[in-house]
Structure formats: C-alpha cells, structure tokens
C-alpha cells in the first residue's frame, strides 16, 4: 500500500500468480515507483521485454517495478537457474537502477561467478536497468548454508552496492 503524508491510502494492491509467491523486499525511487522482489512460483506475472519470462526452478527470483500511481507494471521478470532462488533485499539508486541481493542453489544461475566455485548455497547481487529494455549484471559469491544475503544498500560513492550478510 502507498500512503500519503497524512496516512491516507493512495493505493493498495497485491502482486502474484496462482501459485506460492513471497515478497521479501521493497524500495521506492525518487519518482515514487515501487520495486518489489522475492521468490515466485510458475504463474507469477511477467511483462513483455522482461529479462526472463520463463519460470526455471522450484522458486525463481522475481523483480517487479510498479508505476508510481500503482496502476501498472513497468516491468516484471524472473531471474533464476534450474534450482531454487530467493531475493532477500532490493535497493534503488538515484538513476532508477535496481540492485537485488539473495541466494541461489543453481549452478546455472545467470551470473559471472566472482568468488568461490559454487557450493550448496551461493549469494548473488544483480543490477537491473530498465531503459530501453531490462538489462542486468549479476555476480555470485560462495557462502555457507546458514548465511545468505539479507540486506543491500546503494551508496553514491562510485555507484557501488553494499551487500550485508550475517557472519
């Protein structure tokens, strides 16, 4: 739901398909567009021009950008490999670029592996740009089973994204 400064509801909606979907993170850009991420089943709504319109594993990451008025999807895409993925957090920079952090069990997750050789559970960070079509850059990092990524923040210094996970 979006509330105005007085606390009145501007809009309220739901997002998902007919299967099980989990929303784990939300961010809002300077224009009032909402970015939502989590894990989705095979019936989650995706948009034309999405990076990935096909559900690939048990659960895939979803990344959705809604219009500031809450009445339409700017984009909605899957992101995943052949196993389970879940996004835990999302942040948006001043240019409307979304940064998503989460975990994957897929060796086929669409990313350039930067650290480690891939274990049972890997952390990923993905950068998504929506102009003119969805483009992404992604990297995975090997971690232990009990320490997936849980937060992400964007800092103005060099347009970097900071990933935080428990130790």
PDB file of C-alpha atoms in Angstrom:
ATOM      1  CA  UNK A   1       0.000   0.000   0.000  1.00  0.00           C
ATOM      2  CA  UNK A   2       1.095   3.560  -0.631  1.00  0.00           C
ATOM      3  CA  UNK A   3       0.163   6.185   1.935  1.00  0.00           C
ATOM      4  CA  UNK A   4       0.189   9.960   1.599  1.00  0.00           C
ATOM      5  CA  UNK A   5       1.887  12.155   4.255  1.00  0.00           C
ATOM      6  CA  UNK A   6      -1.377  12.292   6.238  1.00  0.00           C
ATOM      7  CA  UNK A   7      -1.525   8.491   6.383  1.00  0.00           C
ATOM      8  CA  UNK A   8      -4.399   8.067   3.915  1.00  0.00           C
ATOM      9  CA  UNK A   9      -4.250   5.207   1.429  1.00  0.00           C
ATOM     10  CA  UNK A  10      -3.238   6.346  -2.073  1.00  0.00           C
ATOM     11  CA  UNK A  11      -3.464   2.813  -3.445  1.00  0.00           C
ATOM     12  CA  UNK A  12      -3.397  -0.743  -2.223  1.00  0.00           C
ATOM     13  CA  UNK A  13      -2.809  -3.792  -4.379  1.00  0.00           C
ATOM     14  CA  UNK A  14      -1.478  -7.318  -4.491  1.00  0.00           C
ATOM     15  CA  UNK A  15       1.129  -8.939  -6.706  1.00  0.00           C
ATOM     16  CA  UNK A  16       1.451 -12.599  -7.563  1.00  0.00           C
ATOM     17  CA  UNK A  17       0.186 -15.550  -9.506  1.00  0.00           C
ATOM     18  CA  UNK A  18      -1.960 -18.530  -8.587  1.00  0.00           C
ATOM     19  CA  UNK A  19       0.970 -20.407  -7.016  1.00  0.00           C
ATOM     20  CA  UNK A  20       3.005 -19.571  -3.917  1.00  0.00           C
ATOM     21  CA  UNK A  21       4.963 -16.294  -4.121  1.00  0.00           C
ATOM     22  CA  UNK A  22       6.941 -14.464  -1.408  1.00  0.00           C
ATOM     23  CA  UNK A  23       7.666 -10.740  -1.296  1.00  0.00           C
ATOM     24  CA  UNK A  24      10.817 -10.080   0.722  1.00  0.00           C
ATOM     25  CA  UNK A  25      11.957  -6.608  -0.268  1.00  0.00           C
ATOM     26  CA  UNK A  26      10.587  -3.282  -1.430  1.00  0.00           C
ATOM     27  CA  UNK A  27      12.215   0.016  -2.395  1.00  0.00           C
ATOM     28  CA  UNK A  28      10.848   3.270  -3.810  1.00  0.00           C
ATOM     29  CA  UNK A  29      12.670   5.587  -6.216  1.00  0.00           C
ATOM     30  CA  UNK A  30      12.568   9.399  -6.313  1.00  0.00           C
ATOM     31  CA  UNK A  31       9.651   9.303  -8.788  1.00  0.00           C
ATOM     32  CA  UNK A  32       7.530   7.133  -6.492  1.00  0.00           C
ATOM     33  CA  UNK A  33       7.874   3.884  -8.466  1.00  0.00           C
ATOM     34  CA  UNK A  34       7.913   0.816  -6.211  1.00  0.00           C
ATOM     35  CA  UNK A  35      10.378  -2.047  -6.737  1.00  0.00           C
ATOM     36  CA  UNK A  36       9.451  -5.413  -5.215  1.00  0.00           C
ATOM     37  CA  UNK A  37      11.460  -8.634  -5.062  1.00  0.00           C
ATOM     38  CA  UNK A  38      11.240 -12.104  -3.560  1.00  0.00           C
ATOM     39  CA  UNK A  39      10.634 -15.668  -4.723  1.00  0.00           C
ATOM     40  CA  UNK A  40       7.971 -16.738  -7.199  1.00  0.00           C
ATOM     41  CA  UNK A  41       6.330 -19.864  -8.489  1.00  0.00           C
ATOM     42  CA  UNK A  42       5.475 -20.677 -12.109  1.00  0.00           C
ATOM     43  CA  UNK A  43       2.418 -18.409 -12.505  1.00  0.00           C
ATOM     44  CA  UNK A  44       3.933 -15.081 -11.449  1.00  0.00           C
ATOM     45  CA  UNK A  45       3.081 -12.217 -13.850  1.00  0.00           C
ATOM     46  CA  UNK A  46       5.925 -11.109 -16.130  1.00  0.00           C
ATOM     47  CA  UNK A  47       5.930  -8.345 -18.729  1.00  0.00           C
ATOM     48  CA  UNK A  48       6.892  -8.218 -22.397  1.00  0.00           C
ATOM     49  CA  UNK A  49      10.577  -7.403 -22.772  1.00  0.00           C
ATOM     50  CA  UNK A  50      11.418  -8.990 -19.422  1.00  0.00           C
ATOM     51  CA  UNK A  51      14.885 -10.455 -18.989  1.00  0.00           C
ATOM     52  CA  UNK A  52      13.354 -13.885 -18.314  1.00  0.00           C
ATOM     53  CA  UNK A  53       9.689 -14.728 -18.894  1.00  0.00           C
ATOM     54  CA  UNK A  54      10.137 -18.439 -18.125  1.00  0.00           C
ATOM     55  CA  UNK A  55       9.996 -19.977 -14.662  1.00  0.00           C
ATOM     56  CA  UNK A  56      13.108 -22.144 -14.329  1.00  0.00           C
ATOM     57  CA  UNK A  57      13.217 -23.919 -10.955  1.00  0.00           C
ATOM     58  CA  UNK A  58      11.100 -24.615  -7.891  1.00  0.00           C
ATOM     59  CA  UNK A  59      11.268 -20.932  -6.955  1.00  0.00           C
ATOM     60  CA  UNK A  60      12.826 -18.164  -9.037  1.00  0.00           C
ATOM     61  CA  UNK A  61      13.629 -14.613  -8.030  1.00  0.00           C
ATOM     62  CA  UNK A  62      11.149 -12.044  -9.252  1.00  0.00           C
ATOM     63  CA  UNK A  63      11.870  -8.354  -9.691  1.00  0.00           C
ATOM     64  CA  UNK A  64       8.916  -6.058 -10.390  1.00  0.00           C
ATOM     65  CA  UNK A  65       8.757  -2.305 -10.862  1.00  0.00           C
ATOM     66  CA  UNK A  66       5.317  -0.723 -10.482  1.00  0.00           C
ATOM     67  CA  UNK A  67       4.286   2.713 -11.739  1.00  0.00           C
ATOM     68  CA  UNK A  68       4.103   5.469  -9.114  1.00  0.00           C
ATOM     69  CA  UNK A  69       0.285   5.527  -9.391  1.00  0.00           C
ATOM     70  CA  UNK A  70       0.202   1.803  -8.581  1.00  0.00           C
ATOM     71  CA  UNK A  71      -1.942   1.041 -11.612  1.00  0.00           C
ATOM     72  CA  UNK A  72       0.530  -0.794 -13.872  1.00  0.00           C
ATOM     73  CA  UNK A  73       3.734  -2.806 -14.034  1.00  0.00           C
ATOM     74  CA  UNK A  74       6.690  -1.017 -15.598  1.00  0.00           C
ATOM     75  CA  UNK A  75       8.469  -4.379 -15.732  1.00  0.00           C
ATOM     76  CA  UNK A  76       8.276  -7.753 -14.058  1.00  0.00           C
ATOM     77  CA  UNK A  77      10.811 -10.516 -14.639  1.00  0.00           C
ATOM     78  CA  UNK A  78      12.017 -13.852 -13.357  1.00  0.00           C
ATOM     79  CA  UNK A  79      15.692 -14.355 -12.553  1.00  0.00           C
ATOM     80  CA  UNK A  80      16.926 -17.838 -11.864  1.00  0.00           C
ATOM     81  CA  UNK A  81      18.573 -21.075 -12.794  1.00  0.00           C
ATOM     82  CA  UNK A  82      17.420 -24.672 -12.605  1.00  0.00           C
ATOM     83  CA  UNK A  83      17.097 -24.885  -8.813  1.00  0.00           C
ATOM     84  CA  UNK A  84      15.824 -22.596  -6.035  1.00  0.00           C
ATOM     85  CA  UNK A  85      16.461 -18.854  -5.818  1.00  0.00           C
ATOM     86  CA  UNK A  86      15.180 -16.227  -3.434  1.00  0.00           C
ATOM     87  CA  UNK A  87      15.788 -12.492  -3.368  1.00  0.00           C
ATOM     88  CA  UNK A  88      16.021 -11.095   0.145  1.00  0.00           C
ATOM     89  CA  UNK A  89      16.513  -7.369  -0.471  1.00  0.00           C
ATOM     90  CA  UNK A  90      16.331  -4.626  -3.076  1.00  0.00           C
ATOM     91  CA  UNK A  91      17.700  -1.069  -3.267  1.00  0.00           C
ATOM     92  CA  UNK A  92      17.367   1.612  -5.951  1.00  0.00           C
ATOM     93  CA  UNK A  93      19.871   4.334  -6.783  1.00  0.00           C
ATOM     94  CA  UNK A  94      19.198   7.912  -7.921  1.00  0.00           C
ATOM     95  CA  UNK A  95      19.161   6.769 -11.573  1.00  0.00           C
ATOM     96  CA  UNK A  96      16.435   4.166 -11.035  1.00  0.00           C
ATOM     97  CA  UNK A  97      18.837   1.233 -11.234  1.00  0.00           C
ATOM     98  CA  UNK A  98      17.733  -1.634  -9.001  1.00  0.00           C
ATOM     99  CA  UNK A  99      20.162  -3.782  -7.003  1.00  0.00           C
ATOM    100  CA  UNK A 100      18.881  -7.140  -5.778  1.00  0.00           C
ATOM    101  CA  UNK A 101      20.546  -9.486  -3.274  1.00  0.00           C
ATOM    102  CA  UNK A 102      19.606 -13.037  -2.410  1.00  0.00           C
ATOM    103  CA  UNK A 103      20.612 -16.659  -2.608  1.00  0.00           C
ATOM    104  CA  UNK A 104      20.674 -19.397  -5.227  1.00  0.00           C
ATOM    105  CA  UNK A 105      21.166 -23.141  -5.251  1.00  0.00           C
ATOM    106  CA  UNK A 106      21.583 -23.217  -9.044  1.00  0.00           C
ATOM    107  CA  UNK A 107      24.897 -23.792 -10.759  1.00  0.00           C
ATOM    108  CA  UNK A 108      23.163 -22.374 -13.855  1.00  0.00           C
ATOM    109  CA  UNK A 109      22.184 -19.038 -12.265  1.00  0.00           C
ATOM    110  CA  UNK A 110      22.725 -16.324 -14.911  1.00  0.00           C
ATOM    111  CA  UNK A 111      25.818 -14.677 -13.416  1.00  0.00           C
ATOM    112  CA  UNK A 112      29.521 -14.272 -13.643  1.00  0.00           C
ATOM    113  CA  UNK A 113      30.932 -16.195 -10.694  1.00  0.00           C
ATOM    114  CA  UNK A 114      33.393 -13.961  -8.879  1.00  0.00           C
ATOM    115  CA  UNK A 115      34.269 -15.726  -5.640  1.00  0.00           C
ATOM    116  CA  UNK A 116      34.355 -19.435  -4.908  1.00  0.00           C
ATOM    117  CA  UNK A 117      33.456 -22.350  -7.093  1.00  0.00           C
ATOM    118  CA  UNK A 118      29.812 -22.695  -6.158  1.00  0.00           C
ATOM    119  CA  UNK A 119      28.524 -24.561  -3.193  1.00  0.00           C
ATOM    120  CA  UNK A 120      25.188 -25.745  -1.933  1.00  0.00           C
ATOM    121  CA  UNK A 121      24.097 -22.117  -1.486  1.00  0.00           C
ATOM    122  CA  UNK A 122      25.525 -19.012  -3.156  1.00  0.00           C
ATOM    123  CA  UNK A 123      24.784 -15.338  -2.628  1.00  0.00           C
ATOM    124  CA  UNK A 124      24.016 -13.221  -5.677  1.00  0.00           C
ATOM    125  CA  UNK A 125      23.949  -9.495  -6.358  1.00  0.00           C
ATOM    126  CA  UNK A 126      22.159  -8.340  -9.505  1.00  0.00           C
ATOM    127  CA  UNK A 127      21.959  -4.882 -11.051  1.00  0.00           C
ATOM    128  CA  UNK A 128      18.879  -4.268 -13.227  1.00  0.00           C
ATOM    129  CA  UNK A 129      18.379  -1.377 -15.635  1.00  0.00           C
ATOM    130  CA  UNK A 130      15.023  -0.959 -17.395  1.00  0.00           C
ATOM    131  CA  UNK A 131      15.815   1.502 -20.203  1.00  0.00           C
ATOM    132  CA  UNK A 132      15.250   0.724 -23.070  1.00  0.00           C
ATOM    133  CA  UNK A 133      14.775  -2.938 -22.125  1.00  0.00           C
ATOM    134  CA  UNK A 134      15.645  -4.807 -18.979  1.00  0.00           C
ATOM    135  CA  UNK A 135      19.379  -5.361 -18.785  1.00  0.00           C
ATOM    136  CA  UNK A 136      21.219  -6.944 -15.906  1.00  0.00           C
ATOM    137  CA  UNK A 137      24.627  -7.630 -14.466  1.00  0.00           C
ATOM    138  CA  UNK A 138      24.905 -10.348 -11.870  1.00  0.00           C
ATOM    139  CA  UNK A 139      27.565 -11.999  -9.717  1.00  0.00           C
ATOM    140  CA  UNK A 140      27.512 -14.857  -7.236  1.00  0.00           C
ATOM    141  CA  UNK A 141      29.610 -15.469  -4.138  1.00  0.00           C
ATOM    142  CA  UNK A 142      30.035 -18.780  -2.361  1.00  0.00           C
ATOM    143  CA  UNK A 143      28.759 -18.786   1.222  1.00  0.00           C
ATOM    144  CA  UNK A 144      27.754 -21.306   3.840  1.00  0.00           C
ATOM    145  CA  UNK A 145      24.257 -22.778   4.018  1.00  0.00           C
ATOM    146  CA  UNK A 146      23.359 -20.644   7.035  1.00  0.00           C
ATOM    147  CA  UNK A 147      24.477 -17.198   5.860  1.00  0.00           C
ATOM    148  CA  UNK A 148      22.504 -15.955   2.840  1.00  0.00           C
ATOM    149  CA  UNK A 149      22.405 -12.284   1.838  1.00  0.00           C
ATOM    150  CA  UNK A 150      19.801 -10.358   3.789  1.00  0.00           C
ATOM    151  CA  UNK A 151      20.273  -6.646   3.008  1.00  0.00           C
ATOM    152  CA  UNK A 152      21.634  -4.435   0.274  1.00  0.00           C
ATOM    153  CA  UNK A 153      22.173  -0.686   0.104  1.00  0.00           C
ATOM    154  CA  UNK A 154      23.317   1.711  -2.589  1.00  0.00           C
ATOM    155  CA  UNK A 155      25.859   4.434  -1.888  1.00  0.00           C
ATOM    156  CA  UNK A 156      26.573   7.468  -4.049  1.00  0.00           C
ATOM    157  CA  UNK A 157      30.346   6.837  -3.996  1.00  0.00           C
ATOM    158  CA  UNK A 158      31.113   5.373  -7.404  1.00  0.00           C
ATOM    159  CA  UNK A 159      27.624   3.846  -7.747  1.00  0.00           C
ATOM    160  CA  UNK A 160      28.566   0.871  -5.617  1.00  0.00           C
ATOM    161  CA  UNK A 161      26.244  -1.580  -3.948  1.00  0.00           C
ATOM    162  CA  UNK A 162      26.996  -2.871  -0.461  1.00  0.00           C
ATOM    163  CA  UNK A 163      25.941  -6.384   0.476  1.00  0.00           C
ATOM    164  CA  UNK A 164      25.405  -7.342   4.108  1.00  0.00           C
ATOM    165  CA  UNK A 165      25.007 -10.865   5.410  1.00  0.00           C
ATOM    166  CA  UNK A 166      25.228 -12.364   8.867  1.00  0.00           C
ATOM    167  CA  UNK A 167      28.528 -13.840   9.969  1.00  0.00           C
TER     168      UNK A 167
END
